[in-house]
Amino acid sequence: MAYHVAIVGATGAVGTEFLTLLAERNFPISKLTLLASERSAGKTLEFRGEPVTVQALRPESFEGVEIAFFSAGASHSREYAPYAVQAGAIVVDNSSAFRQDPEVPLVIPEINPEAVQRHRAIIANPNCSTIIMLMALEPLRRLTRIRRIIVATYQSASGAGAQAMQELIDSTHAFLYGEPYEPKVLQHPYAFNLFSHNSPIGEDGYNEEERKMVLETRKIWNDPTVAVVPTCVRVPVLRAHSEAIVAEVEERPPLETLYEAYHQFSGVRVIDERDRNYFPMPLEATGRDEVLVGRIRYALDMPNGVALFASGDQLRKGAALNAIQIAEYLIRS
Ligand code: A2P
């Protein structure tokens, strides 16, 4: 069986990754509808060597669509996902629009695949930093309960979209040639700099990205008591996020058991070579499906603490790949 698939936001950073991955994974597609803003209507994108014309997103865009991947921001998901559902499609939404809706499953297939079954036509894809953190913690969580997480992120430009990636390239070029550069997408100079995540900050001192990591972890783990203390930072890296994570667990497993668990789990790849200071790096995580994990060690003077460092491709496992894995799970079950 093959499906009529639509991608909303097809021209964006995540949208184009959908095209690459759907072809790479041989997703069964009978028809592909590419949707973006009015500005992109008439452009062509390549899929499996053939040009596909992009159409402007409209309420009537979903006729006959069976699976719709949304990646054009929360407001467009809120407005247009109901039209897709009305037309009979199942929506896998990459935005934050429905993630906290109790009726909508929030799924990482390696962690809570069973949640997919409860869907009522919309399934939410978690935030990229949350996916990368929870993938990096999953082998540990299978051994013991995790009570608390303290995490600092090193987030790439891709999470802020294709234009932010271009801004990183252009501003770096301008910096190197001593030319002036006025930031257009992000608020602060990006070349050779880093800054607190560009999402709005609340009265409690946490920005929206950090709040997503807190709330989404609780929902995916179905554990309302897990404590998460994130600090999210944007760094001048193009497309893979890294995270320094300390987890406090109920019972700390022996190190050998821990290493074995990480080596056995297919969603991560262990890179932990202390003798040559070789650990996860965003450049090496780029284009890979697995999250790279290393620096796996006990947290010093913290009896139940485990520390590690992870890098994961924000556009792949952090976005398009996870959404496609959800759809693959759906069509298999
Ligand atoms: P467009 O390229 O036509 O602006 P990114 O996250 O990389 O910035 O990508 C955002 C995606 O969302 C793009 O595909 C963009 O299309 C799409 N998008 C932005 N505004 C709209 C809109 N009003 N209607 C439909 N798609 C939109």
PDB file of C-alpha atoms and ligand atoms in Angstrom, residues 8-14 35-40 43 57 71-73 76 80 160-163, ligand 1:
ATOM      1  CA  VAL A   8       3.418  21.612   4.988  1.00  0.00           C
ATOM      2  CA  GLY A   9       6.468  23.881   5.106  1.00  0.00           C
ATOM      3  CA  ALA A  10       8.195  21.850   2.383  1.00  0.00           C
ATOM      4  CA  THR A  11      10.650  24.627   1.499  1.00  0.00           C
ATOM      5  CA  GLY A  12      11.964  25.055   5.061  1.00  0.00           C
ATOM      6  CA  ALA A  13      14.953  23.509   6.799  1.00  0.00           C
ATOM      7  CA  VAL A  14      12.884  20.637   8.237  1.00  0.00           C
ATOM      8  CA  LEU A  35       2.853  23.116   0.541  1.00  0.00           C
ATOM      9  CA  ALA A  36       4.468  26.374   1.644  1.00  0.00           C
ATOM     10  CA  SER A  37       3.684  30.075   1.659  1.00  0.00           C
ATOM     11  CA  GLU A  38       2.406  32.076  -1.292  1.00  0.00           C
ATOM     12  CA  ARG A  39       6.016  33.213  -1.869  1.00  0.00           C
ATOM     13  CA  SER A  40       7.094  29.681  -2.806  1.00  0.00           C
ATOM     14  CA  LYS A  43       8.837  26.685  -7.196  1.00  0.00           C
ATOM     15  CA  LEU A  57      -1.085  26.330   1.594  1.00  0.00           C
ATOM     16  CA  SER A  71       6.486  21.900   9.772  1.00  0.00           C
ATOM     17  CA  ALA A  72       5.585  25.533   9.182  1.00  0.00           C
ATOM     18  CA  GLY A  73       5.314  26.789  12.773  1.00  0.00           C
ATOM     19  CA  HIS A  76      -0.032  27.462  10.752  1.00  0.00           C
ATOM     20  CA  TYR A  80      -4.543  24.267   8.971  1.00  0.00           C
ATOM     21  CA  ALA A 160      15.587  28.566  14.140  1.00  0.00           C
ATOM     22  CA  GLY A 161      14.973  27.669  10.464  1.00  0.00           C
ATOM     23  CA  ALA A 162      16.644  27.952   7.082  1.00  0.00           C
ATOM     24  CA  GLN A 163      17.002  31.738   7.311  1.00  0.00           C
TER      25      GLN A 163
HETATM   26  P1  A2P B   1       8.261  29.672   2.561  1.00  0.00           P
HETATM   27  O1  A2P B   1       9.605  29.100   2.207  1.00  0.00           O
HETATM   28  O2  A2P B   1       7.360  29.799   1.379  1.00  0.00           O
HETATM   29  O3  A2P B   1       8.324  30.898   3.420  1.00  0.00           O
HETATM   30  P2  A2P B   1      11.947  27.375   8.293  1.00  0.00           P
HETATM   31  O4  A2P B   1      11.580  26.758   9.606  1.00  0.00           O
HETATM   32  O5  A2P B   1      13.149  26.775   7.679  1.00  0.00           O
HETATM   33  O6  A2P B   1      12.000  28.866   8.380  1.00  0.00           O
HETATM   34  O7  A2P B   1      10.734  27.034   7.283  1.00  0.00           O
HETATM   35  C1  A2P B   1       9.430  27.468   7.496  1.00  0.00           C
HETATM   36  C2  A2P B   1       8.498  26.802   6.490  1.00  0.00           C
HETATM   37  O8  A2P B   1       7.172  27.279   6.735  1.00  0.00           O
HETATM   38  C3  A2P B   1       8.809  27.164   5.046  1.00  0.00           C
HETATM   39  O9  A2P B   1       8.534  26.083   4.190  1.00  0.00           O
HETATM   40  C4  A2P B   1       7.854  28.326   4.798  1.00  0.00           C
HETATM   41  O10 A2P B   1       7.521  28.519   3.458  1.00  0.00           O
HETATM   42  C5  A2P B   1       6.653  27.827   5.540  1.00  0.00           C
HETATM   43  N1  A2P B   1       5.729  28.937   5.775  1.00  0.00           N
HETATM   44  C6  A2P B   1       5.994  30.152   6.322  1.00  0.00           C
HETATM   45  N2  A2P B   1       4.896  30.935   6.303  1.00  0.00           N
HETATM   46  C7  A2P B   1       3.898  30.216   5.714  1.00  0.00           C
HETATM   47  C8  A2P B   1       2.542  30.450   5.397  1.00  0.00           C
HETATM   48  N3  A2P B   1       1.951  31.629   5.657  1.00  0.00           N
HETATM   49  N4  A2P B   1       1.829  29.459   4.794  1.00  0.00           N
HETATM   50  C9  A2P B   1       2.421  28.291   4.511  1.00  0.00           C
HETATM   51  N5  A2P B   1       3.712  27.988   4.782  1.00  0.00           N
HETATM   52  C10 A2P B   1       4.449  28.923   5.382  1.00  0.00           C
END
